[in-house]
Short mmCIF file of C-alpha atoms in Angstrom, two decimals:
data_model
loop_
_atom_site.label_atom_id
_atom_site.label_comp_id
_atom_site.label_asym_id
_atom_site.label_seq_id
_atom_site.Cartn_x
_atom_site.Cartn_y
_atom_site.Cartn_z
CA UNK L 20 39.49 166.13 77.37
CA UNK L 21 41.41 163.14 76.02
CA UNK L 22 42.93 160.46 78.25
CA UNK L 23 46.53 161.50 77.61
CA UNK L 24 45.89 165.14 78.46
CA UNK L 25 43.84 164.28 81.51
CA UNK L 26 46.43 161.83 82.81
CA UNK L 27 49.47 164.09 82.29
CA UNK L 28 47.89 167.29 83.62
CA UNK L 29 50.01 169.18 86.11
CA UNK L 30 49.15 172.20 88.25
CA UNK L 31 51.60 174.60 89.89
CA UNK L 32 51.84 173.96 93.63
CA UNK L 33 54.75 176.15 94.68
CA UNK L 34 58.04 177.61 93.51
CA UNK L 35 59.40 175.12 90.96
CA UNK L 36 56.82 172.61 92.15
CA UNK L 37 54.02 170.95 90.22
CA UNK L 38 51.37 168.47 91.19
CA UNK L 39 49.97 165.71 88.98
CA UNK L 40 48.29 162.35 89.20
CA UNK L 41 49.67 159.04 88.02
CA UNK L 42 46.63 157.06 86.90
CA UNK L 43 46.57 153.27 86.64
CA UNK L 44 45.39 153.45 83.03
CA UNK L 45 48.96 153.27 81.71
CA UNK L 46 50.06 150.30 83.81
CA UNK L 47 52.01 147.24 82.82
CA UNK L 48 51.10 144.92 85.66
CA UNK L 49 51.40 147.10 88.77
CA UNK L 50 53.89 149.56 87.32
CA UNK L 51 53.08 152.62 85.21
CA UNK L 52 54.63 152.67 81.74
CA UNK L 53 57.96 154.50 81.58
CA UNK L 54 57.01 156.68 78.63
CA UNK L 55 53.92 157.82 80.51
CA UNK L 56 55.98 158.89 83.54
CA UNK L 57 58.40 160.70 81.24
CA UNK L 58 55.43 162.52 79.69
CA UNK L 59 54.24 163.68 83.14
CA UNK L 60 57.69 165.08 83.92
CA UNK L 61 57.86 166.79 80.53
CA UNK L 62 54.43 168.35 81.09
CA UNK L 63 55.88 170.20 84.09
CA UNK L 64 59.21 171.04 82.39
CA UNK L 65 57.37 172.42 79.37
CA UNK L 66 55.62 174.96 81.57
CA UNK L 67 58.82 176.00 83.33
CA UNK L 68 61.14 176.41 80.34
CA UNK L 69 61.07 179.12 77.66
CA UNK L 70 61.25 176.71 74.69
CA UNK L 71 58.38 174.39 73.77
CA UNK L 72 59.89 171.12 72.47
CA UNK L 73 62.17 168.56 74.18
CA UNK L 74 64.86 167.83 71.58
CA UNK L 75 66.39 165.33 73.97
CA UNK L 76 64.92 164.03 77.22
CA UNK L 77 66.34 161.33 79.48
CA UNK L 78 64.56 159.62 82.38
CA UNK L 79 66.18 157.34 84.95
CA UNK L 80 63.66 155.10 86.70
CA UNK L 81 64.79 154.83 90.29
CA UNK L 82 61.92 153.13 92.11
CA UNK L 83 58.46 151.95 91.22
CA UNK L 84 55.96 154.77 90.86
CA UNK L 85 52.48 154.03 92.23
CA UNK L 86 49.18 155.24 90.86
CA UNK L 87 48.19 158.33 92.82
CA UNK L 88 49.39 161.87 93.39
CA UNK L 89 52.87 162.89 92.34
CA UNK L 90 54.95 165.99 93.03
CA UNK L 91 57.19 167.19 90.23
CA UNK L 92 60.15 169.27 91.38
CA UNK L 93 61.47 171.31 88.47
CA UNK L 94 64.84 173.01 88.21
CA UNK L 95 65.69 175.33 85.34
CA UNK L 96 69.30 174.37 84.64
CA UNK L 97 69.94 176.82 81.81
CA UNK L 98 67.96 179.33 79.78
CA UNK L 99 69.64 180.09 76.47
CA UNK L 100 68.64 181.83 73.28
CA UNK L 101 67.98 178.73 71.22
CA UNK L 102 68.19 175.94 73.82
CA UNK L 103 67.15 175.58 77.44
CA UNK L 104 67.72 172.70 79.85
CA UNK L 105 65.70 171.56 82.82
CA UNK L 106 65.57 168.81 85.38
CA UNK L 107 62.51 167.25 86.97
CA UNK L 108 62.08 164.85 89.87
CA UNK L 109 58.93 162.77 90.24
CA UNK L 110 58.39 162.36 93.97
CA UNK L 111 55.80 160.30 95.85
CA UNK L 112 55.63 160.14 99.63
CA UNK L 113 58.90 162.00 99.90
CA UNK L 114 60.79 159.49 97.77
CA UNK L 115 62.12 160.28 94.33
CA UNK L 116 60.84 157.78 91.77
CA UNK L 117 62.05 159.15 88.43
CA UNK L 118 64.64 161.76 87.51
CA UNK L 119 64.53 163.56 84.17
CA UNK L 120 67.01 165.74 82.35
CA UNK L 121 65.87 167.44 79.13
CA UNK L 122 66.95 170.09 76.67
CA UNK L 123 64.32 172.12 74.83
CA UNK L 124 64.16 174.29 71.74
CA UNK L 125 61.56 175.42 69.23
CA UNK L 126 61.37 172.79 66.49
CA UNK L 127 59.26 175.01 64.26
CA UNK L 128 62.28 177.21 63.58
CA UNK L 129 64.87 174.66 62.39
CA UNK L 130 66.78 175.97 59.40
CA UNK L 131 69.83 173.78 58.84
CA UNK L 132 70.56 170.98 56.39
CA UNK L 133 68.37 167.89 56.11
CA UNK L 134 69.59 164.49 54.86
CA UNK L 135 67.81 161.31 55.89
CA UNK L 136 69.22 157.97 54.74
CA UNK L 137 66.46 155.60 55.82
CA UNK L 138 62.76 155.29 55.01
CA UNK L 139 59.77 154.72 57.23
CA UNK L 140 58.90 151.06 57.81
CA UNK L 141 57.12 149.45 54.88
CA UNK L 142 53.85 148.31 56.33
CA UNK L 143 50.48 147.09 55.10
CA UNK L 144 47.75 149.70 55.57
CA UNK L 145 46.51 149.92 59.18
CA UNK L 146 43.15 148.33 58.32
CA UNK L 147 44.97 145.31 56.92
CA UNK L 148 46.65 144.59 60.26
CA UNK L 149 44.90 143.20 63.33
CA UNK L 150 44.10 145.65 66.10
CA UNK L 151 46.04 144.67 69.21
CA UNK L 152 43.25 146.05 71.37
CA UNK L 153 41.43 142.79 70.74
CA UNK L 154 44.27 140.51 71.86
CA UNK L 155 43.85 138.76 75.23
CA UNK L 156 46.24 139.13 78.17
CA UNK L 157 47.52 142.58 77.28
CA UNK L 158 48.57 145.07 79.96
CA UNK L 159 46.25 147.96 80.80
CA UNK L 160 48.41 150.45 78.92
CA UNK L 161 47.55 148.69 75.63
CA UNK L 162 43.97 149.96 75.97
CA UNK L 163 45.22 153.53 75.53
CA UNK L 164 46.44 152.83 72.00
CA UNK L 165 45.16 151.53 68.73
CA UNK L 166 48.16 149.39 67.78
CA UNK L 167 48.41 147.69 64.38
CA UNK L 168 51.50 145.51 64.49
CA UNK L 169 52.92 143.18 61.88
CA UNK L 170 52.47 139.50 62.83
CA UNK L 171 56.23 139.06 63.20
CA UNK L 172 56.33 141.81 65.83
CA UNK L 173 54.43 139.74 68.37
CA UNK L 174 55.58 136.27 67.33
CA UNK L 175 55.90 135.28 71.01
CA UNK L 176 52.15 135.84 71.49
CA UNK L 177 51.35 133.81 68.40
CA UNK L 178 53.11 130.70 69.64
CA UNK L 179 56.57 130.78 68.04
CA UNK L 180 59.30 133.31 68.65
CA UNK L 181 60.54 134.73 65.35
CA UNK L 182 64.12 135.07 66.56
CA UNK L 183 64.14 138.65 65.25
CA UNK L 184 63.99 141.31 67.97
CA UNK L 185 61.96 143.79 65.97
CA UNK L 186 58.52 145.36 66.35
CA UNK L 187 56.92 147.33 63.53
CA UNK L 188 53.50 148.80 63.12
CA UNK L 189 51.10 151.71 63.31
CA UNK L 190 49.95 153.43 66.46
CA UNK L 191 47.52 156.16 67.48
CA UNK L 192 45.62 156.97 70.64
CA UNK L 193 42.56 154.77 71.09
CA UNK L 194 40.39 157.78 71.95
CA UNK L 195 41.19 159.63 68.74
CA UNK L 196 43.54 162.23 70.20
CA UNK L 197 45.99 163.36 67.51
CA UNK L 198 49.73 162.99 68.12
CA UNK L 199 51.80 166.05 69.01
CA UNK L 200 55.24 166.72 70.42
CA UNK L 201 53.99 166.30 74.00
CA UNK L 202 52.75 162.78 73.34
CA UNK L 203 55.81 161.44 71.51
CA UNK L 204 57.40 160.33 74.79
CA UNK L 205 54.58 157.89 75.36
CA UNK L 206 54.55 156.66 71.76
CA UNK L 207 58.28 155.97 72.11
CA UNK L 208 57.45 153.38 74.78
CA UNK L 209 54.05 152.12 73.58
CA UNK L 210 54.95 148.87 71.85
CA UNK L 211 55.53 145.43 73.40
CA UNK L 212 59.26 144.80 73.91
CA UNK L 213 61.05 143.71 70.74
CA UNK L 214 63.24 141.41 72.84
CA UNK L 215 60.27 139.13 73.55
CA UNK L 216 60.65 137.84 70.00
CA UNK L 217 63.97 136.28 70.97
CA UNK L 218 63.72 135.32 74.66
CA UNK L 219 61.05 134.43 77.17
CA UNK L 220 60.59 137.36 79.49
CA UNK L 221 58.28 138.10 82.37
CA UNK L 222 58.62 141.78 82.08
CA UNK L 223 61.23 144.16 80.75
CA UNK L 224 61.59 147.09 83.15
CA UNK L 225 63.11 150.25 81.74
CA UNK L 226 66.19 151.54 83.57
CA UNK L 227 66.71 154.61 81.43
CA UNK L 228 64.85 156.05 78.45
CA UNK L 229 66.08 158.80 76.13
CA UNK L 230 63.79 160.34 73.53
CA UNK L 231 64.99 162.77 70.88
CA UNK L 232 62.12 164.73 69.37
CA UNK L 233 63.14 165.66 65.84
CA UNK L 234 59.96 167.08 64.33
CA UNK L 235 56.38 168.13 64.96
CA UNK L 236 54.10 165.25 63.99
CA UNK L 237 51.30 165.68 61.47
CA UNK L 238 47.90 164.31 62.45
CA UNK L 239 47.05 160.70 61.68
CA UNK L 240 48.73 157.37 62.26
CA UNK L 241 52.32 157.14 63.44
CA UNK L 242 54.46 154.33 62.08
CA UNK L 243 57.13 152.81 64.28
CA UNK L 244 60.10 150.50 64.20
CA UNK L 245 61.66 149.21 67.44
CA UNK L 246 64.55 146.80 67.66
CA UNK L 247 67.08 145.28 70.02
CA UNK L 248 70.49 144.25 68.73
CA UNK L 249 72.45 143.69 71.92
CA UNK L 250 71.02 141.57 74.71
CA UNK L 251 74.04 141.04 76.95
CA UNK L 252 73.79 139.40 80.35
CA UNK L 253 70.10 140.26 80.59
CA UNK L 254 70.58 143.95 79.71
CA UNK L 255 69.45 145.35 76.39
CA UNK L 256 68.93 148.53 74.44
CA UNK L 257 65.71 149.08 72.57
CA UNK L 258 66.05 151.57 69.73
CA UNK L 259 62.95 153.17 68.30
CA UNK L 260 61.92 155.32 65.37
CA UNK L 261 58.58 157.13 65.26
CA UNK L 262 57.44 158.50 61.89
CA UNK L 263 54.42 160.66 61.19
CA UNK L 264 51.72 160.20 58.55
CA UNK L 265 53.70 162.31 56.05
CA UNK L 266 56.61 159.88 56.36
CA UNK L 267 58.82 162.19 58.39
CA UNK L 268 60.83 161.00 61.36
CA UNK L 269 59.53 162.77 64.47
CA UNK L 270 61.21 160.88 67.32
CA UNK L 271 64.18 158.62 67.99
CA UNK L 272 64.31 156.68 71.21
CA UNK L 273 66.72 154.41 73.01
CA UNK L 274 66.19 152.73 76.30
CA UNK L 275 68.29 150.54 78.55
CA UNK L 276 66.18 147.75 80.00
CA UNK L 277 66.59 144.42 81.71
CA UNK L 278 64.91 141.12 80.95
CA UNK L 279 63.32 139.69 84.07
CA UNK L 280 62.47 135.98 84.10
CA UNK L 281 58.84 134.92 83.55
CA UNK L 282 58.26 133.84 87.16
CA UNK L 283 58.57 137.46 88.23
CA UNK L 284 55.82 138.56 85.88
CA UNK L 285 53.08 138.24 88.48
CA UNK L 286 55.05 139.89 91.27
CA UNK Q 6 100.72 157.91 84.73
CA UNK Q 7 98.95 157.92 81.37
CA UNK Q 8 97.40 161.03 79.82
CA UNK Q 9 93.81 159.90 80.29
CA UNK Q 10 94.29 159.13 83.98
CA UNK Q 11 96.22 162.31 84.59
CA UNK Q 12 93.66 164.46 82.79
CA UNK Q 13 90.56 162.94 84.48
CA UNK Q 14 91.98 162.80 88.00
CA UNK Q 15 89.67 164.19 90.69
CA UNK Q 16 90.32 164.85 94.35
CA UNK Q 17 87.72 165.23 97.11
CA UNK Q 18 87.31 168.88 98.10
CA UNK Q 19 84.27 168.78 100.40
CA UNK Q 20 81.00 167.00 101.05
CA UNK Q 21 79.84 165.74 97.63
CA UNK Q 22 82.44 167.95 96.00
CA UNK Q 23 85.40 167.02 93.84
CA UNK Q 24 88.09 169.03 92.12
CA UNK Q 25 89.66 168.26 88.77
CA UNK Q 26 91.45 169.94 85.90
CA UNK Q 27 90.25 170.25 82.33
CA UNK Q 28 93.39 170.18 80.22
CA UNK Q 29 93.58 171.55 76.68
CA UNK Q 30 94.96 168.25 75.38
CA UNK Q 31 91.43 167.04 74.47
CA UNK Q 32 90.34 170.17 72.63
CA UNK Q 33 88.54 170.52 69.35
CA UNK Q 34 89.38 174.10 68.49
CA UNK Q 35 88.86 175.96 71.75
CA UNK Q 36 86.35 173.52 73.26
CA UNK Q 37 87.18 170.35 75.17
CA UNK Q 38 85.80 167.14 73.66
CA UNK Q 39 82.43 166.13 75.09
CA UNK Q 40 83.44 162.55 75.85
CA UNK Q 41 86.40 163.86 77.83
CA UNK Q 42 84.16 166.07 79.98
CA UNK Q 43 81.81 163.15 80.52
CA UNK Q 44 84.78 161.07 81.66
CA UNK Q 45 85.76 163.72 84.22
CA UNK Q 46 82.24 163.72 85.64
CA UNK Q 47 82.19 159.92 85.74
CA UNK Q 48 85.53 159.88 87.56
CA UNK Q 49 83.87 161.75 90.43
CA UNK Q 50 80.62 159.75 90.31
CA UNK Q 51 82.56 156.49 90.37
CA UNK Q 52 84.11 157.44 93.69
CA UNK Q 53 80.79 158.49 95.22
CA UNK Q 54 78.61 155.54 94.20
CA UNK Q 55 78.74 151.96 95.51
CA UNK Q 56 78.77 150.30 92.06
CA UNK Q 57 81.76 150.56 89.72
CA UNK Q 58 80.42 150.71 86.14
CA UNK Q 59 78.15 153.30 84.43
CA UNK Q 60 75.62 151.16 82.52
CA UNK Q 61 74.05 154.34 81.21
CA UNK Q 62 75.38 157.88 81.48
CA UNK Q 63 73.95 161.04 79.94
CA UNK Q 64 75.62 164.43 79.72
CA UNK Q 65 73.96 167.68 78.68
CA UNK Q 66 76.46 170.30 77.51
CA UNK Q 67 75.17 173.63 78.75
CA UNK Q 68 77.98 176.06 78.11
CA UNK Q 69 81.52 175.90 76.84
CA UNK Q 70 83.95 174.44 79.37
CA UNK Q 71 87.38 176.10 79.46
CA UNK Q 72 90.72 174.46 80.13
CA UNK Q 73 91.49 174.94 83.83
CA UNK Q 74 90.16 173.90 87.20
CA UNK Q 75 86.70 172.40 87.49
CA UNK Q 76 84.48 171.64 90.49
CA UNK Q 77 82.35 168.53 90.27
CA UNK Q 78 79.28 168.59 92.49
CA UNK Q 79 78.04 165.05 93.02
CA UNK Q 80 74.63 163.99 94.29
CA UNK Q 81 73.86 160.37 95.11
CA UNK Q 82 70.32 160.04 93.76
CA UNK Q 83 69.73 156.42 94.74
CA UNK Q 84 71.73 153.57 96.26
CA UNK Q 85 70.18 150.21 95.44
CA UNK Q 86 71.29 146.61 95.72
CA UNK Q 87 72.16 146.09 92.07
CA UNK Q 88 71.91 149.62 90.66
CA UNK Q 89 72.78 153.09 91.90
CA UNK Q 90 72.19 156.47 90.30
CA UNK Q 91 74.08 159.72 90.64
CA UNK Q 92 74.18 163.19 89.24
CA UNK Q 93 77.20 165.39 88.65
CA UNK Q 94 77.57 169.05 87.74
CA UNK Q 95 80.75 170.38 86.19
CA UNK Q 96 81.13 173.93 87.43
CA UNK Q 97 83.67 176.60 86.49
CA UNK Q 98 83.67 180.10 87.96
CA UNK Q 99 80.32 179.43 89.60
CA UNK Q 100 78.62 178.53 86.32
CA UNK Q 101 77.46 175.04 85.52
CA UNK Q 102 78.94 173.83 82.23
CA UNK Q 103 77.86 170.19 81.98
CA UNK Q 104 75.22 168.16 83.82
CA UNK Q 105 75.44 164.37 84.04
CA UNK Q 106 73.00 161.73 85.11
CA UNK Q 107 74.24 158.13 85.32
CA UNK Q 108 73.20 154.73 86.63
CA UNK Q 109 75.85 152.29 87.80
CA UNK Q 110 76.08 148.58 88.48
CA UNK Q 111 78.78 145.91 88.56
CA UNK Q 112 79.18 144.55 85.03
CA UNK Q 113 81.34 141.66 86.19
CA UNK Q 114 78.28 140.01 87.75
CA UNK Q 115 75.83 139.95 84.80
CA UNK Q 116 74.04 136.63 84.63
CA UNK Q 117 71.08 136.95 82.24
CA UNK Q 118 70.58 135.92 78.63
CA UNK Q 119 72.88 137.05 75.83
CA UNK Q 120 71.84 137.33 72.16
CA UNK Q 121 73.66 139.68 69.81
CA UNK Q 122 72.44 140.02 66.24
CA UNK Q 123 75.21 142.09 64.69
CA UNK Q 124 78.94 141.62 64.27
CA UNK Q 125 81.85 143.96 64.85
CA UNK Q 126 82.80 146.07 61.82
CA UNK Q 127 84.75 144.17 59.21
CA UNK Q 128 88.00 146.07 58.97
CA UNK Q 129 91.45 145.58 57.51
CA UNK Q 130 94.06 144.98 60.21
CA UNK Q 131 95.12 148.18 62.02
CA UNK Q 132 98.57 148.18 60.37
CA UNK Q 133 96.90 148.15 56.96
CA UNK Q 134 95.09 151.43 57.63
CA UNK Q 135 96.72 154.86 57.77
CA UNK Q 136 97.32 156.33 61.21
CA UNK Q 137 95.27 159.52 61.56
CA UNK Q 138 97.90 160.94 63.87
CA UNK Q 139 99.86 161.83 60.76
CA UNK Q 140 97.06 163.73 58.99
CA UNK Q 141 97.34 167.53 58.89
CA UNK Q 142 94.80 169.95 60.35
CA UNK Q 143 93.45 167.62 62.99
CA UNK Q 144 92.19 168.95 66.33
CA UNK Q 145 94.37 168.55 69.41
CA UNK Q 146 92.22 165.72 70.76
CA UNK Q 147 93.29 163.54 67.83
CA UNK Q 148 96.82 163.41 69.29
CA UNK Q 149 95.47 161.46 72.26
CA UNK Q 150 94.45 158.53 70.08
CA UNK Q 151 95.94 156.18 67.59
CA UNK Q 152 93.06 156.12 65.09
CA UNK Q 153 93.03 153.77 62.10
CA UNK Q 154 90.01 154.71 60.02
CA UNK Q 155 88.80 153.30 56.73
CA UNK Q 156 89.33 155.75 53.82
CA UNK Q 157 85.55 156.17 53.40
CA UNK Q 158 85.24 157.35 57.00
CA UNK Q 159 87.07 160.60 56.30
CA UNK Q 160 86.09 161.10 52.66
CA UNK Q 161 85.63 164.82 53.32
CA UNK Q 162 89.31 165.15 54.22
CA UNK Q 163 90.35 163.26 51.11
CA UNK Q 164 88.61 165.66 48.74
CA UNK Q 165 85.23 164.06 47.97
CA UNK Q 166 82.38 163.44 50.37
CA UNK Q 167 81.29 159.81 50.17
CA UNK Q 168 77.65 160.63 50.83
CA UNK Q 169 77.57 157.91 53.50
CA UNK Q 170 77.50 159.23 57.07
CA UNK Q 171 79.54 156.44 58.56
CA UNK Q 172 82.92 156.21 60.31
CA UNK Q 173 84.59 152.89 60.99
CA UNK Q 174 87.97 152.01 62.31
CA UNK Q 175 90.26 151.02 65.14
CA UNK Q 176 91.22 153.15 68.09
CA UNK Q 177 93.49 152.99 71.11
CA UNK Q 178 95.20 155.56 73.29
CA UNK Q 179 98.30 157.00 71.63
CA UNK Q 180 100.35 156.56 74.82
CA UNK Q 181 99.65 152.85 75.10
CA UNK Q 182 97.14 152.96 77.97
CA UNK Q 183 94.80 149.99 77.73
CA UNK Q 184 91.05 150.57 77.45
CA UNK Q 185 88.84 150.02 80.50
CA UNK Q 186 85.31 150.90 81.53
CA UNK Q 187 86.39 154.34 82.73
CA UNK Q 188 87.79 155.29 79.34
CA UNK Q 189 84.86 154.11 77.19
CA UNK Q 190 83.15 157.51 77.50
CA UNK Q 191 86.01 159.15 75.66
CA UNK Q 192 86.26 156.42 73.02
CA UNK Q 193 82.54 156.92 72.37
CA UNK Q 194 83.32 160.45 71.20
CA UNK Q 195 86.80 160.02 69.73
CA UNK Q 196 86.10 159.82 66.00
CA UNK Q 197 85.56 162.66 63.52
CA UNK Q 198 81.82 163.29 62.98
CA UNK Q 199 80.22 160.83 60.57
CA UNK Q 200 77.99 163.63 59.26
CA UNK Q 201 81.02 165.33 57.66
CA UNK Q 202 80.85 162.67 54.96
CA UNK Q 203 77.53 164.12 53.79
CA UNK Q 204 77.63 167.87 54.52
CA UNK Q 205 80.20 170.60 54.90
CA UNK Q 206 80.45 171.47 58.56
CA UNK Q 207 82.58 173.86 60.58
CA UNK Q 208 82.11 172.00 63.77
CA UNK Q 209 79.53 169.68 65.21
CA UNK Q 210 78.95 170.58 68.86
CA UNK Q 211 77.41 167.90 71.04
CA UNK Q 212 74.21 168.90 72.83
CA UNK Q 213 73.69 165.63 74.67
CA UNK Q 214 75.66 162.40 74.81
CA UNK Q 215 74.46 159.09 76.25
CA UNK Q 216 76.82 156.15 76.65
CA UNK Q 217 75.69 152.68 77.67
CA UNK Q 218 78.56 150.57 78.94
CA UNK Q 219 77.68 146.95 78.23
CA UNK Q 220 80.88 145.10 79.02
CA UNK Q 221 84.40 145.32 80.42
CA UNK Q 222 86.82 145.74 77.51
CA UNK Q 223 89.73 143.38 76.97
CA UNK Q 224 93.12 144.94 76.33
CA UNK Q 225 94.09 145.82 72.78
CA UNK Q 226 92.51 147.72 69.92
CA UNK Q 227 88.87 148.77 70.04
CA UNK Q 228 86.89 148.68 66.81
CA UNK Q 229 84.16 151.23 66.24
CA UNK Q 230 81.27 152.03 63.98
CA UNK Q 231 79.61 155.46 64.10
CA UNK Q 232 76.78 156.60 61.88
CA UNK Q 233 74.19 159.30 61.38
CA UNK Q 234 70.88 158.48 59.73
CA UNK Q 235 68.78 161.54 60.47
CA UNK Q 236 70.14 165.00 59.81
CA UNK Q 237 67.03 167.16 60.13
CA UNK Q 238 67.15 170.95 60.11
CA UNK Q 239 70.80 170.91 61.17
CA UNK Q 240 70.26 168.52 64.10
CA UNK Q 241 71.51 164.96 64.02
CA UNK Q 242 72.01 161.86 66.08
CA UNK Q 243 75.30 160.02 65.96
CA UNK Q 244 75.02 156.39 67.01
CA UNK Q 245 78.14 154.51 67.99
CA UNK Q 246 79.25 150.98 68.75
CA UNK Q 247 82.53 150.22 70.49
CA UNK Q 248 83.79 146.63 70.36
CA UNK Q 249 86.78 145.17 72.16
CA UNK Q 250 89.63 143.06 70.77
CA UNK Q 251 87.72 139.85 71.52
CA UNK Q 252 84.86 141.05 69.29
CA UNK Q 253 82.48 141.85 72.14
CA UNK Q 254 80.37 144.98 72.22
CA UNK Q 255 81.46 147.07 75.20
CA UNK Q 256 79.68 150.39 74.63
CA UNK Q 257 76.76 151.86 72.72
CA UNK Q 258 76.53 155.60 72.32
CA UNK Q 259 74.11 158.11 70.92
CA UNK Q 260 74.53 161.84 70.82
CA UNK Q 261 72.38 164.73 69.70
CA UNK Q 262 74.49 167.30 67.90
CA UNK Q 263 74.12 170.24 65.59
CA UNK Q 264 75.94 171.04 62.37
CA UNK Q 265 77.41 174.51 62.48
CA UNK Q 266 78.39 176.16 59.19
CA UNK Q 267 82.09 176.24 58.20
CA UNK Q 268 82.49 179.99 58.74
CA UNK Q 269 81.98 179.44 62.48
CA UNK Q 270 84.82 176.95 62.68
CA UNK Q 271 87.39 179.55 63.60
CA UNK Q 272 85.21 181.38 66.13
#
């Protein structure tokens, strides 16, 4: 079994109740990555709802989640013919840590019009970009991915901030697991924060993350583009696009996050 | 009292329960506008939570809401020092119609870094653009606003689709009410769909709408930019920016919607 599947596995433990384990393999400092927690919640919702794919999923991060057991309380909000909606609470020690709201459908049956006005990021081939796995000082979560970012994406780590809050590159799981709809939530939060190319930041905790899944990814590398346009009073959005190896957009993400000063980075 | 305040008024009707009225003044065909329903839910959440401003609010539209009375069931999910989170259900005749999840804080006390990389839309002055209130065939909700859109924004109504899924223009309430944080949810869904500039559509129902409020608007005209980049199999995102009269971004929005064929427009 691959890391992602092992670490997002949930088992039924009662009526509308699921049990999983938050591992420390997806941590940034002491806190698990937000996309990873979203993926755990979606793993439970997926088994409770009649449709397979989350076309839009929102998570609000209420309190720090700790590595260890987690209860996922699932509510089926609506079962419809083409769409269904569910809610999930991630609870540890009786305290809710994350709340999710998501609407599902079957993406293999889309039949309406298609018109896409932008192209995937233009990137050098993955083997022409350095593998981030070899960079020092990265959070634990970085070990889960093979990340091939453009040099400008991590200008802050290379000694001079570019002044452009954009991150672009390729990503796949480090252990060779192929991408699928279930894993897009974690790919939508896998890159270092784009905002670090414009300001010094200790960490950038996610307040809310919304992922729209728009297609079923083909196997192979995903290419991504993440950017921040509006950093206002320490709050920022990070908008993301995730494209599959055929050059089709498979996920759009937006998160609201906050820049915390560097001195808090070791808290 | 202004229309918006009158039509989003809620009164306490029990523990965690509020009562409001959905008027037909914000309809598109037979369905109330999604931003208007979000604003009703936020009106109840605002009174239940300790912080005044929704920094991020998400609504999932489950079933059609009808003009008439509505119960709003509010749950305080978390009360924190700087952020609080709440959930609201809009219920009519015992059936949930809309579910909201929102996180609040006080936007008047933001103290972190600011860096904005884009400018407000470059528009002719409002009095140099036609007032949409005078256009024929508009939905009822259009009467609530004074909309001054660029000609390219409504190319479909002028006989030739521009092929660019973008809407830009000025907006304010038709009755002279000034914009504030409470009303940004409705401004984030006030424009005709950008996607109508690229495909023929009967209507474009919103599945999910997320609004990030990023600042407290000054009085005067708001300027807006809405666009769709990814129409895939009939599903699309619409991304919006709302700027105040001082040229500051005050809201970011993204919705997931679906293009329904023209023959369904009279259903």
